[in-house]
PDB file of C-alpha atoms and ligand atoms in Angstrom:
ATOM      1  CA  MET A  13      12.014  -9.153 -46.309  1.00  0.00           C
ATOM      2  CA  GLU A  14      15.758  -8.959 -46.484  1.00  0.00           C
ATOM      3  CA  ASN A  15      16.104 -10.823 -42.950  1.00  0.00           C
ATOM      4  CA  GLN A  16      13.418 -13.498 -44.407  1.00  0.00           C
ATOM      5  CA  ARG A  17      15.514 -13.410 -47.766  1.00  0.00           C
ATOM      6  CA  LEU A  18      18.484 -14.348 -46.147  1.00  0.00           C
ATOM      7  CA  GLU A  19      17.297 -16.703 -43.861  1.00  0.00           C
ATOM      8  CA  GLU A  20      15.432 -18.908 -46.683  1.00  0.00           C
ATOM      9  CA  ILE A  21      18.852 -18.434 -48.940  1.00  0.00           C
ATOM     10  CA  GLU A  22      20.491 -19.806 -45.825  1.00  0.00           C
ATOM     11  CA  ASN A  23      18.399 -22.823 -44.947  1.00  0.00           C
ATOM     12  CA  ILE A  24      19.002 -24.360 -48.585  1.00  0.00           C
ATOM     13  CA  SER A  25      22.381 -23.961 -48.876  1.00  0.00           C
ATOM     14  CA  SER A  26      23.565 -26.176 -46.521  1.00  0.00           C
ATOM     15  CA  PRO A  27      22.382 -28.992 -47.346  1.00  0.00           C
ATOM     16  CA  CYS A  28      22.320 -27.343 -50.371  1.00  0.00           C
ATOM     17  CA  ARG A  29      20.177 -27.232 -52.727  1.00  0.00           C
ATOM     18  CA  LEU A  30      20.604 -23.828 -54.174  1.00  0.00           C
ATOM     19  CA  CYS A  31      20.559 -25.367 -58.226  1.00  0.00           C
ATOM     20  CA  PRO A  32      18.916 -28.237 -59.901  1.00  0.00           C
ATOM     21  CA  HIS A  33      21.598 -30.667 -58.712  1.00  0.00           C
ATOM     22  CA  GLU A  34      20.189 -30.584 -55.229  1.00  0.00           C
ATOM     23  CA  CYS A  35      23.497 -32.510 -54.116  1.00  0.00           C
ATOM     24  CA  LYS A  36      22.418 -31.495 -50.341  1.00  0.00           C
ATOM     25  CA  ALA A  37      25.850 -30.861 -49.762  1.00  0.00           C
ATOM     26  CA  GLU A  38      26.792 -29.978 -46.645  1.00  0.00           C
ATOM     27  CA  ARG A  39      28.173 -26.781 -47.199  1.00  0.00           C
ATOM     28  CA  ASN A  40      28.522 -25.436 -43.524  1.00  0.00           C
ATOM     29  CA  GLU A  41      31.236 -28.165 -42.786  1.00  0.00           C
ATOM     30  CA  LYS A  42      33.034 -27.672 -45.760  1.00  0.00           C
ATOM     31  CA  LYS A  43      31.728 -30.376 -47.753  1.00  0.00           C
ATOM     32  CA  ALA A  44      31.198 -29.919 -51.465  1.00  0.00           C
ATOM     33  CA  GLY A  45      28.632 -31.012 -54.074  1.00  0.00           C
ATOM     34  CA  PHE A  46      28.549 -31.228 -58.060  1.00  0.00           C
ATOM     35  CA  CYS A  47      29.730 -27.931 -58.220  1.00  0.00           C
ATOM     36  CA  ARG A  48      33.271 -28.228 -55.766  1.00  0.00           C
ATOM     37  CA  VAL A  49      32.496 -25.124 -53.743  1.00  0.00           C
ATOM     38  CA  PRO A  50      33.979 -26.308 -50.300  1.00  0.00           C
ATOM     39  CA  THR A  51      32.537 -22.985 -48.579  1.00  0.00           C
ATOM     40  CA  LEU A  52      29.839 -20.789 -48.032  1.00  0.00           C
ATOM     41  CA  GLU A  53      31.926 -17.938 -48.003  1.00  0.00           C
ATOM     42  CA  PRO A  54      32.543 -15.661 -51.535  1.00  0.00           C
ATOM     43  CA  MET A  55      35.023 -17.266 -53.426  1.00  0.00           C
ATOM     44  CA  ILE A  56      36.515 -15.149 -56.442  1.00  0.00           C
ATOM     45  CA  SER A  57      39.472 -15.632 -58.676  1.00  0.00           C
ATOM     46  CA  SER A  58      39.736 -11.701 -59.971  1.00  0.00           C
ATOM     47  CA  TYR A  59      37.423  -8.844 -60.461  1.00  0.00           C
ATOM     48  CA  GLY A  60      37.819  -5.702 -62.331  1.00  0.00           C
ATOM     49  CA  PRO A  61      35.867  -3.241 -65.246  1.00  0.00           C
ATOM     50  CA  HIS A  62      35.520  -5.561 -68.309  1.00  0.00           C
ATOM     51  CA  PHE A  63      35.764  -4.234 -71.982  1.00  0.00           C
ATOM     52  CA  GLY A  64      34.683  -7.557 -73.613  1.00  0.00           C
ATOM     53  CA  GLU A  65      30.900  -7.927 -72.693  1.00  0.00           C
ATOM     54  CA  GLU A  66      28.238  -6.311 -74.969  1.00  0.00           C
ATOM     55  CA  SER A  67      28.805  -2.498 -75.814  1.00  0.00           C
ATOM     56  CA  PHE A  68      25.538  -1.927 -73.394  1.00  0.00           C
ATOM     57  CA  LEU A  69      27.020  -3.136 -70.646  1.00  0.00           C
ATOM     58  CA  VAL A  70      30.557  -1.955 -71.384  1.00  0.00           C
ATOM     59  CA  GLY A  71      29.642   1.625 -72.470  1.00  0.00           C
ATOM     60  CA  ARG A  72      32.794   3.700 -71.221  1.00  0.00           C
ATOM     61  CA  GLY A  73      33.452   2.573 -68.179  1.00  0.00           C
ATOM     62  CA  GLY A  74      33.157  -1.313 -68.300  1.00  0.00           C
ATOM     63  CA  SER A  75      31.609  -3.767 -66.719  1.00  0.00           C
ATOM     64  CA  GLY A  76      32.572  -4.633 -62.862  1.00  0.00           C
ATOM     65  CA  THR A  77      33.341  -8.130 -63.455  1.00  0.00           C
ATOM     66  CA  ILE A  78      33.752 -10.513 -60.418  1.00  0.00           C
ATOM     67  CA  PHE A  79      34.085 -14.266 -61.516  1.00  0.00           C
ATOM     68  CA  PHE A  80      33.386 -16.557 -58.897  1.00  0.00           C
ATOM     69  CA  THR A  81      35.198 -20.063 -58.873  1.00  0.00           C
ATOM     70  CA  TYR A  82      33.560 -23.348 -59.451  1.00  0.00           C
ATOM     71  CA  CYS A  83      30.463 -23.707 -61.207  1.00  0.00           C
ATOM     72  CA  ASN A  84      27.266 -25.941 -61.167  1.00  0.00           C
ATOM     73  CA  MET A  85      27.868 -26.828 -64.990  1.00  0.00           C
ATOM     74  CA  LYS A  86      31.104 -29.027 -66.453  1.00  0.00           C
ATOM     75  CA  CYS A  87      31.312 -27.405 -70.011  1.00  0.00           C
ATOM     76  CA  VAL A  88      33.890 -29.874 -71.386  1.00  0.00           C
ATOM     77  CA  PHE A  89      34.912 -26.877 -73.814  1.00  0.00           C
ATOM     78  CA  CYS A  90      34.878 -24.353 -70.996  1.00  0.00           C
ATOM     79  CA  GLN A  91      36.508 -21.197 -72.378  1.00  0.00           C
ATOM     80  CA  ASN A  92      37.503 -20.433 -68.659  1.00  0.00           C
ATOM     81  CA  TYR A  93      38.170 -23.657 -67.335  1.00  0.00           C
ATOM     82  CA  ASP A  94      40.944 -22.822 -65.015  1.00  0.00           C
ATOM     83  CA  ILE A  95      38.480 -20.872 -62.845  1.00  0.00           C
ATOM     84  CA  SER A  96      35.155 -22.544 -63.227  1.00  0.00           C
ATOM     85  CA  GLN A  97      36.640 -26.246 -63.098  1.00  0.00           C
ATOM     86  CA  LEU A  98      40.317 -26.456 -61.798  1.00  0.00           C
ATOM     87  CA  GLY A  99      38.754 -23.818 -58.898  1.00  0.00           C
ATOM     88  CA  TYR A 100      41.711 -21.290 -59.221  1.00  0.00           C
ATOM     89  CA  GLY A 101      40.427 -18.502 -57.009  1.00  0.00           C
ATOM     90  CA  LYS A 102      40.720 -17.643 -53.187  1.00  0.00           C
ATOM     91  CA  VAL A 103      37.956 -17.422 -50.140  1.00  0.00           C
ATOM     92  CA  ILE A 104      37.777 -14.012 -49.201  1.00  0.00           C
ATOM     93  CA  LYS A 105      35.054 -12.634 -46.306  1.00  0.00           C
ATOM     94  CA  VAL A 106      31.899 -11.205 -47.490  1.00  0.00           C
ATOM     95  CA  GLU A 107      32.654  -7.714 -46.281  1.00  0.00           C
ATOM     96  CA  ASP A 108      35.275  -7.685 -48.655  1.00  0.00           C
ATOM     97  CA  LEU A 109      33.004  -8.597 -51.132  1.00  0.00           C
ATOM     98  CA  ALA A 110      30.881  -5.599 -50.679  1.00  0.00           C
ATOM     99  CA  LYS A 111      33.871  -3.564 -50.610  1.00  0.00           C
ATOM    100  CA  ILE A 112      35.007  -4.738 -54.251  1.00  0.00           C
ATOM    101  CA  MET A 113      31.191  -3.773 -55.251  1.00  0.00           C
ATOM    102  CA  LEU A 114      32.032  -0.694 -54.461  1.00  0.00           C
ATOM    103  CA  THR A 115      35.487   0.102 -55.670  1.00  0.00           C
ATOM    104  CA  LEU A 116      34.159  -1.221 -59.067  1.00  0.00           C
ATOM    105  CA  GLN A 117      31.297   1.402 -58.922  1.00  0.00           C
ATOM    106  CA  LYS A 118      33.894   4.302 -58.021  1.00  0.00           C
ATOM    107  CA  ALA A 119      36.042   2.912 -60.694  1.00  0.00           C
ATOM    108  CA  GLY A 120      33.151   3.778 -62.801  1.00  0.00           C
ATOM    109  CA  CYS A 121      31.982   0.723 -63.893  1.00  0.00           C
ATOM    110  CA  HIS A 122      27.882   0.424 -65.346  1.00  0.00           C
ATOM    111  CA  ASN A 123      27.240  -2.163 -63.958  1.00  0.00           C
ATOM    112  CA  ILE A 124      28.451  -5.510 -61.399  1.00  0.00           C
ATOM    113  CA  ASN A 125      28.842  -8.085 -63.306  1.00  0.00           C
ATOM    114  CA  LEU A 126      28.481 -11.706 -61.386  1.00  0.00           C
ATOM    115  CA  VAL A 127      29.778 -14.287 -63.404  1.00  0.00           C
ATOM    116  CA  THR A 128      29.130 -17.950 -62.605  1.00  0.00           C
ATOM    117  CA  PRO A 129      27.224 -16.792 -59.310  1.00  0.00           C
ATOM    118  CA  THR A 130      24.827 -19.675 -58.438  1.00  0.00           C
ATOM    119  CA  PRO A 131      26.652 -21.506 -56.076  1.00  0.00           C
ATOM    120  CA  HIS A 132      27.695 -18.321 -54.412  1.00  0.00           C
ATOM    121  CA  ILE A 133      24.272 -16.931 -53.785  1.00  0.00           C
ATOM    122  CA  LEU A 134      23.959 -16.257 -50.079  1.00  0.00           C
ATOM    123  CA  SER A 135      27.062 -14.838 -49.610  1.00  0.00           C
ATOM    124  CA  ILE A 136      26.504 -12.406 -52.936  1.00  0.00           C
ATOM    125  CA  VAL A 137      22.572 -11.303 -51.439  1.00  0.00           C
ATOM    126  CA  LYS A 138      24.671 -10.320 -47.716  1.00  0.00           C
ATOM    127  CA  ALA A 139      27.321  -8.338 -49.802  1.00  0.00           C
ATOM    128  CA  ILE A 140      25.259  -6.631 -51.780  1.00  0.00           C
ATOM    129  CA  GLU A 141      23.099  -5.856 -48.868  1.00  0.00           C
ATOM    130  CA  LEU A 142      25.807  -4.258 -47.067  1.00  0.00           C
ATOM    131  CA  ALA A 143      27.315  -2.375 -50.213  1.00  0.00           C
ATOM    132  CA  LYS A 144      23.827  -1.157 -50.791  1.00  0.00           C
ATOM    133  CA  ALA A 145      23.846   0.603 -47.504  1.00  0.00           C
ATOM    134  CA  LYS A 146      27.193   2.373 -48.332  1.00  0.00           C
ATOM    135  CA  GLY A 147      26.067   3.868 -51.648  1.00  0.00           C
ATOM    136  CA  LEU A 148      25.657   0.968 -54.331  1.00  0.00           C
ATOM    137  CA  HIS A 149      23.393   1.959 -56.683  1.00  0.00           C
ATOM    138  CA  ILE A 150      24.440   0.687 -60.014  1.00  0.00           C
ATOM    139  CA  PRO A 151      23.101  -2.302 -61.410  1.00  0.00           C
ATOM    140  CA  ILE A 152      23.222  -5.870 -60.922  1.00  0.00           C
ATOM    141  CA  VAL A 153      24.251  -8.367 -63.294  1.00  0.00           C
ATOM    142  CA  TYR A 154      23.496 -12.369 -63.084  1.00  0.00           C
ATOM    143  CA  ASN A 155      25.482 -13.877 -65.426  1.00  0.00           C
ATOM    144  CA  CYS A 156      24.997 -17.749 -65.566  1.00  0.00           C
ATOM    145  CA  GLY A 157      24.920 -20.328 -67.436  1.00  0.00           C
ATOM    146  CA  GLY A 158      21.471 -20.812 -67.338  1.00  0.00           C
ATOM    147  CA  TYR A 159      21.243 -24.164 -65.260  1.00  0.00           C
ATOM    148  CA  GLU A 160      18.927 -22.594 -62.372  1.00  0.00           C
ATOM    149  CA  SER A 161      16.641 -23.084 -59.746  1.00  0.00           C
ATOM    150  CA  VAL A 162      13.415 -21.527 -60.133  1.00  0.00           C
ATOM    151  CA  LYS A 163      12.820 -21.732 -55.945  1.00  0.00           C
ATOM    152  CA  THR A 164      16.151 -19.870 -56.031  1.00  0.00           C
ATOM    153  CA  LEU A 165      15.615 -17.478 -58.263  1.00  0.00           C
ATOM    154  CA  LYS A 166      12.537 -16.459 -56.686  1.00  0.00           C
ATOM    155  CA  LEU A 167      14.520 -15.602 -53.774  1.00  0.00           C
ATOM    156  CA  LEU A 168      16.741 -12.945 -55.873  1.00  0.00           C
ATOM    157  CA  LYS A 169      13.482 -11.145 -56.926  1.00  0.00           C
ATOM    158  CA  GLY A 170      14.005  -7.315 -55.983  1.00  0.00           C
ATOM    159  CA  VAL A 171      18.270  -7.966 -56.050  1.00  0.00           C
ATOM    160  CA  ILE A 172      19.238  -8.975 -59.519  1.00  0.00           C
ATOM    161  CA  ASP A 173      18.168  -5.970 -62.497  1.00  0.00           C
ATOM    162  CA  ILE A 174      19.188  -7.870 -64.888  1.00  0.00           C
ATOM    163  CA  TYR A 175      19.542 -11.413 -65.779  1.00  0.00           C
ATOM    164  CA  MET A 176      22.072 -12.621 -68.492  1.00  0.00           C
ATOM    165  CA  PRO A 177      21.766 -16.955 -68.586  1.00  0.00           C
ATOM    166  CA  ASP A 178      23.041 -18.528 -71.384  1.00  0.00           C
ATOM    167  CA  PHE A 179      20.766 -20.719 -73.209  1.00  0.00           C
ATOM    168  CA  LYS A 180      23.520 -23.842 -73.995  1.00  0.00           C
ATOM    169  CA  TYR A 181      21.459 -26.131 -75.873  1.00  0.00           C
ATOM    170  CA  GLY A 182      18.011 -26.810 -77.924  1.00  0.00           C
ATOM    171  CA  GLU A 183      18.234 -30.281 -76.682  1.00  0.00           C
ATOM    172  CA  SER A 184      18.922 -31.678 -73.256  1.00  0.00           C
ATOM    173  CA  GLU A 185      20.922 -34.928 -74.271  1.00  0.00           C
ATOM    174  CA  ALA A 186      23.512 -32.277 -75.595  1.00  0.00           C
ATOM    175  CA  GLY A 187      23.676 -30.776 -72.174  1.00  0.00           C
ATOM    176  CA  GLU A 188      24.100 -34.121 -70.740  1.00  0.00           C
ATOM    177  CA  GLU A 189      27.494 -34.991 -73.178  1.00  0.00           C
ATOM    178  CA  LEU A 190      28.713 -31.802 -72.707  1.00  0.00           C
ATOM    179  CA  SER A 191      28.390 -30.023 -69.758  1.00  0.00           C
ATOM    180  CA  LYS A 192      27.064 -33.108 -67.438  1.00  0.00           C
ATOM    181  CA  VAL A 193      23.775 -31.744 -66.682  1.00  0.00           C
ATOM    182  CA  LYS A 194      20.389 -33.399 -66.518  1.00  0.00           C
ATOM    183  CA  ASN A 195      16.974 -31.673 -68.247  1.00  0.00           C
ATOM    184  CA  TYR A 196      18.948 -28.648 -69.477  1.00  0.00           C
ATOM    185  CA  THR A 197      16.760 -27.283 -71.997  1.00  0.00           C
ATOM    186  CA  GLU A 198      13.658 -27.349 -70.033  1.00  0.00           C
ATOM    187  CA  ILE A 199      15.106 -26.445 -66.544  1.00  0.00           C
ATOM    188  CA  ALA A 200      16.779 -23.424 -68.863  1.00  0.00           C
ATOM    189  CA  LEU A 201      13.536 -22.543 -70.434  1.00  0.00           C
ATOM    190  CA  GLN A 202      11.829 -22.488 -66.627  1.00  0.00           C
ATOM    191  CA  ALA A 203      14.391 -20.428 -65.225  1.00  0.00           C
ATOM    192  CA  ILE A 204      14.174 -17.790 -67.709  1.00  0.00           C
ATOM    193  CA  GLU A 205      10.288 -17.397 -67.430  1.00  0.00           C
ATOM    194  CA  GLU A 206      11.034 -16.701 -64.038  1.00  0.00           C
ATOM    195  CA  MET A 207      13.889 -14.060 -64.624  1.00  0.00           C
ATOM    196  CA  LEU A 208      11.481 -12.814 -67.665  1.00  0.00           C
ATOM    197  CA  SER A 209       8.784 -12.284 -64.538  1.00  0.00           C
ATOM    198  CA  GLN A 210      10.847 -10.338 -62.655  1.00  0.00           C
ATOM    199  CA  VAL A 211      12.552  -7.773 -64.877  1.00  0.00           C
ATOM    200  CA  GLY A 212      10.771  -8.331 -68.081  1.00  0.00           C
ATOM    201  CA  HIS A 213      12.851  -7.885 -71.542  1.00  0.00           C
ATOM    202  CA  LEU A 214      15.891  -5.898 -72.253  1.00  0.00           C
ATOM    203  CA  GLU A 215      15.724  -2.149 -71.603  1.00  0.00           C
ATOM    204  CA  ILE A 216      18.607   0.096 -72.750  1.00  0.00           C
ATOM    205  CA  GLY A 217      18.580   3.378 -71.352  1.00  0.00           C
ATOM    206  CA  PRO A 218      19.167   6.633 -74.095  1.00  0.00           C
ATOM    207  CA  ASP A 219      23.252   6.527 -73.081  1.00  0.00           C
ATOM    208  CA  GLY A 220      23.344   3.071 -74.479  1.00  0.00           C
ATOM    209  CA  ILE A 221      23.470   1.557 -71.168  1.00  0.00           C
ATOM    210  CA  ALA A 222      21.407  -1.397 -70.465  1.00  0.00           C
ATOM    211  CA  ARG A 223      19.352  -0.761 -67.092  1.00  0.00           C
ATOM    212  CA  LYS A 224      17.490  -3.765 -66.620  1.00  0.00           C
ATOM    213  CA  GLY A 225      15.613  -6.642 -68.040  1.00  0.00           C
ATOM    214  CA  VAL A 226      16.494 -10.157 -69.265  1.00  0.00           C
ATOM    215  CA  PHE A 227      18.738 -11.087 -72.513  1.00  0.00           C
ATOM    216  CA  ILE A 228      20.354 -14.299 -73.528  1.00  0.00           C
ATOM    217  CA  ARG A 229      23.431 -15.666 -74.867  1.00  0.00           C
ATOM    218  CA  HIS A 230      23.813 -18.763 -77.177  1.00  0.00           C
ATOM    219  CA  LEU A 231      27.172 -19.858 -78.332  1.00  0.00           C
ATOM    220  CA  ILE A 232      27.265 -21.279 -82.060  1.00  0.00           C
ATOM    221  CA  MET A 233      29.353 -24.665 -81.800  1.00  0.00           C
ATOM    222  CA  PRO A 234      30.686 -26.488 -84.850  1.00  0.00           C
ATOM    223  CA  ASN A 235      28.398 -29.526 -86.880  1.00  0.00           C
ATOM    224  CA  ASP A 236      25.189 -28.037 -84.633  1.00  0.00           C
ATOM    225  CA  ALA A 237      26.561 -29.444 -81.690  1.00  0.00           C
ATOM    226  CA  ALA A 238      24.498 -26.986 -79.187  1.00  0.00           C
ATOM    227  CA  SER A 239      20.886 -28.133 -81.266  1.00  0.00           C
ATOM    228  CA  SER A 240      21.172 -24.356 -81.894  1.00  0.00           C
ATOM    229  CA  PHE A 241      17.887 -23.895 -84.221  1.00  0.00           C
ATOM    230  CA  LYS A 242      16.063 -25.615 -81.797  1.00  0.00           C
ATOM    231  CA  ALA A 243      17.354 -23.627 -79.343  1.00  0.00           C
ATOM    232  CA  LEU A 244      16.495 -20.124 -81.083  1.00  0.00           C
ATOM    233  CA  GLU A 245      13.297 -21.461 -81.742  1.00  0.00           C
ATOM    234  CA  LEU A 246      12.598 -22.759 -78.303  1.00  0.00           C
ATOM    235  CA  LEU A 247      13.511 -19.027 -77.357  1.00  0.00           C
ATOM    236  CA  ALA A 248      11.743 -17.019 -79.668  1.00  0.00           C
ATOM    237  CA  GLU A 249       7.981 -19.638 -79.453  1.00  0.00           C
ATOM    238  CA  ASN A 250       8.207 -19.328 -75.393  1.00  0.00           C
ATOM    239  CA  PHE A 251       9.378 -15.551 -75.602  1.00  0.00           C
ATOM    240  CA  PRO A 252       8.505 -13.458 -78.354  1.00  0.00           C
ATOM    241  CA  GLY A 253      11.048 -10.833 -78.806  1.00  0.00           C
ATOM    242  CA  ILE A 254      13.448 -11.536 -76.342  1.00  0.00           C
ATOM    243  CA  ALA A 255      17.086 -10.090 -76.650  1.00  0.00           C
ATOM    244  CA  VAL A 256      19.879 -12.752 -77.783  1.00  0.00           C
ATOM    245  CA  ASN A 257      23.449 -12.116 -78.423  1.00  0.00           C
ATOM    246  CA  ILE A 258      24.016 -15.325 -81.055  1.00  0.00           C
ATOM    247  CA  MET A 259      27.816 -15.838 -80.504  1.00  0.00           C
ATOM    248  CA  ASP A 260      30.518 -17.096 -83.032  1.00  0.00           C
ATOM    249  CA  GLN A 261      33.447 -17.043 -81.040  1.00  0.00           C
ATOM    250  CA  TYR A 262      33.645 -20.979 -80.359  1.00  0.00           C
ATOM    251  CA  TYR A 263      37.055 -22.401 -80.074  1.00  0.00           C
ATOM    252  CA  PRO A 264      37.781 -25.939 -78.760  1.00  0.00           C
ATOM    253  CA  THR A 265      39.976 -25.534 -74.968  1.00  0.00           C
ATOM    254  CA  TYR A 266      39.711 -27.769 -72.092  1.00  0.00           C
ATOM    255  CA  LEU A 267      38.604 -31.071 -72.851  1.00  0.00           C
ATOM    256  CA  ALA A 268      37.003 -30.408 -76.252  1.00  0.00           C
ATOM    257  CA  GLU A 269      39.472 -32.085 -78.247  1.00  0.00           C
ATOM    258  CA  ARG A 270      38.202 -35.371 -76.884  1.00  0.00           C
ATOM    259  CA  TYR A 271      35.043 -34.928 -78.797  1.00  0.00           C
ATOM    260  CA  PRO A 272      35.307 -34.978 -82.339  1.00  0.00           C
ATOM    261  CA  LYS A 273      32.311 -33.118 -83.425  1.00  0.00           C
ATOM    262  CA  ILE A 274      33.544 -29.781 -81.404  1.00  0.00           C
ATOM    263  CA  SER A 275      37.291 -30.035 -81.962  1.00  0.00           C
ATOM    264  CA  ARG A 276      37.031 -27.246 -84.512  1.00  0.00           C
ATOM    265  CA  ARG A 277      35.697 -23.907 -84.867  1.00  0.00           C
ATOM    266  CA  ILE A 278      32.680 -22.713 -86.503  1.00  0.00           C
ATOM    267  CA  ASN A 279      32.956 -21.910 -90.650  1.00  0.00           C
ATOM    268  CA  ALA A 280      31.191 -19.181 -92.376  1.00  0.00           C
ATOM    269  CA  ARG A 281      28.265 -21.673 -94.166  1.00  0.00           C
ATOM    270  CA  GLU A 282      27.285 -22.457 -90.275  1.00  0.00           C
ATOM    271  CA  TRP A 283      27.835 -19.118 -88.972  1.00  0.00           C
ATOM    272  CA  SER A 284      25.395 -17.417 -91.999  1.00  0.00           C
ATOM    273  CA  GLU A 285      23.029 -20.405 -91.754  1.00  0.00           C
ATOM    274  CA  ILE A 286      22.119 -19.676 -88.151  1.00  0.00           C
ATOM    275  CA  LEU A 287      22.015 -15.984 -88.659  1.00  0.00           C
ATOM    276  CA  LYS A 288      19.131 -16.252 -91.861  1.00  0.00           C
ATOM    277  CA  PHE A 289      17.580 -18.585 -89.537  1.00  0.00           C
ATOM    278  CA  ALA A 290      17.472 -16.373 -86.329  1.00  0.00           C
ATOM    279  CA  GLY A 291      16.743 -13.140 -88.715  1.00  0.00           C
ATOM    280  CA  SER A 292      13.207 -15.422 -89.448  1.00  0.00           C
ATOM    281  CA  LEU A 293      12.687 -15.690 -86.064  1.00  0.00           C
ATOM    282  CA  ARG A 294      10.898 -13.297 -83.690  1.00  0.00           C
ATOM    283  CA  LEU A 295      13.968 -12.252 -82.072  1.00  0.00           C
ATOM    284  CA  ARG A 296      15.716  -9.246 -80.626  1.00  0.00           C
ATOM    285  CA  ILE A 297      19.369 -10.080 -81.956  1.00  0.00           C
ATOM    286  CA  VAL A 298      21.576  -8.005 -79.641  1.00  0.00           C
ATOM    287  CA  SER A 299      25.211  -7.431 -79.443  1.00  0.00           C
TER     288      SER A 299
HETATM  289  S1  SF4 B 314      25.288 -25.032 -55.908  1.00  0.00           S
HETATM  290 FE1  SF4 B 314      26.538 -26.572 -56.002  1.00  0.00          FE
HETATM  291  S2  SF4 B 314      26.159 -27.813 -54.239  1.00  0.00           S
HETATM  292 FE2  SF4 B 314      24.730 -26.281 -54.568  1.00  0.00          FE
HETATM  293  S3  SF4 B 314      23.029 -27.713 -55.414  1.00  0.00           S
HETATM  294 FE3  SF4 B 314      24.234 -26.700 -56.612  1.00  0.00          FE
HETATM  295  S4  SF4 B 314      26.068 -27.836 -57.414  1.00  0.00           S
HETATM  296 FE4  SF4 B 314      25.230 -28.931 -55.631  1.00  0.00          FE
END
């Protein structure tokens, strides 16, 4: 299976059809597509134990986070825009990526948290295979923006233990305007369905640490710019009981000042209204 899996991922990596953009970039010739990743080697900006993630990822030892460079979305408010949009990072070898995973495990991290992994799936799967042969056993977390192709996700079955997609927008028009992607809402819902079929709902062990499953992140934006009421309703309707972290930490950064409706933080009224609404739905609220 592993060879077949790698062959299939290699096949859709150049011309690249890894994500819903399907831009067919000849990445093995160092040509970049929409995401601007100019290589099929791993490209990362940093790694280390992260203590700012959800409590069930962090525990005592932290979440072993690896930040991959660039992104297949172009969110005008991205809080990591230096990495995701400006391309801060460097190309490393697959063997080095495997070593990083083992270093994070040795440091006591509870999981390997792959941030913005989508364009890097080929090198990630190769590195996980190498690291597992040398004893990697902690859960692998796929931390993405939700704009994922079901076909590609199917190739990750058995590799990923925890899926942590954003569900950014309840209406695709918002995704076009603020993240420059088409059909976001429909595509993310299909992706979440596939993720759930692979690993089920979020499971947290008696030690308070996540073992497997799916949980969703949704960032509340000012003036309901993310169509959050609709987004939460869609999640509850399509996936009753799904775990959702509703986040309040939005602040205007990167290009957000150019968009008046998102040029401020959310206020107390917006926050309490969405929490009240979420409480009326069949959702499992986590943080
Ligand atoms: S991963 Fe990048 S190059 Fe590949 S289809 Fe998506 S945006 Fe295009």
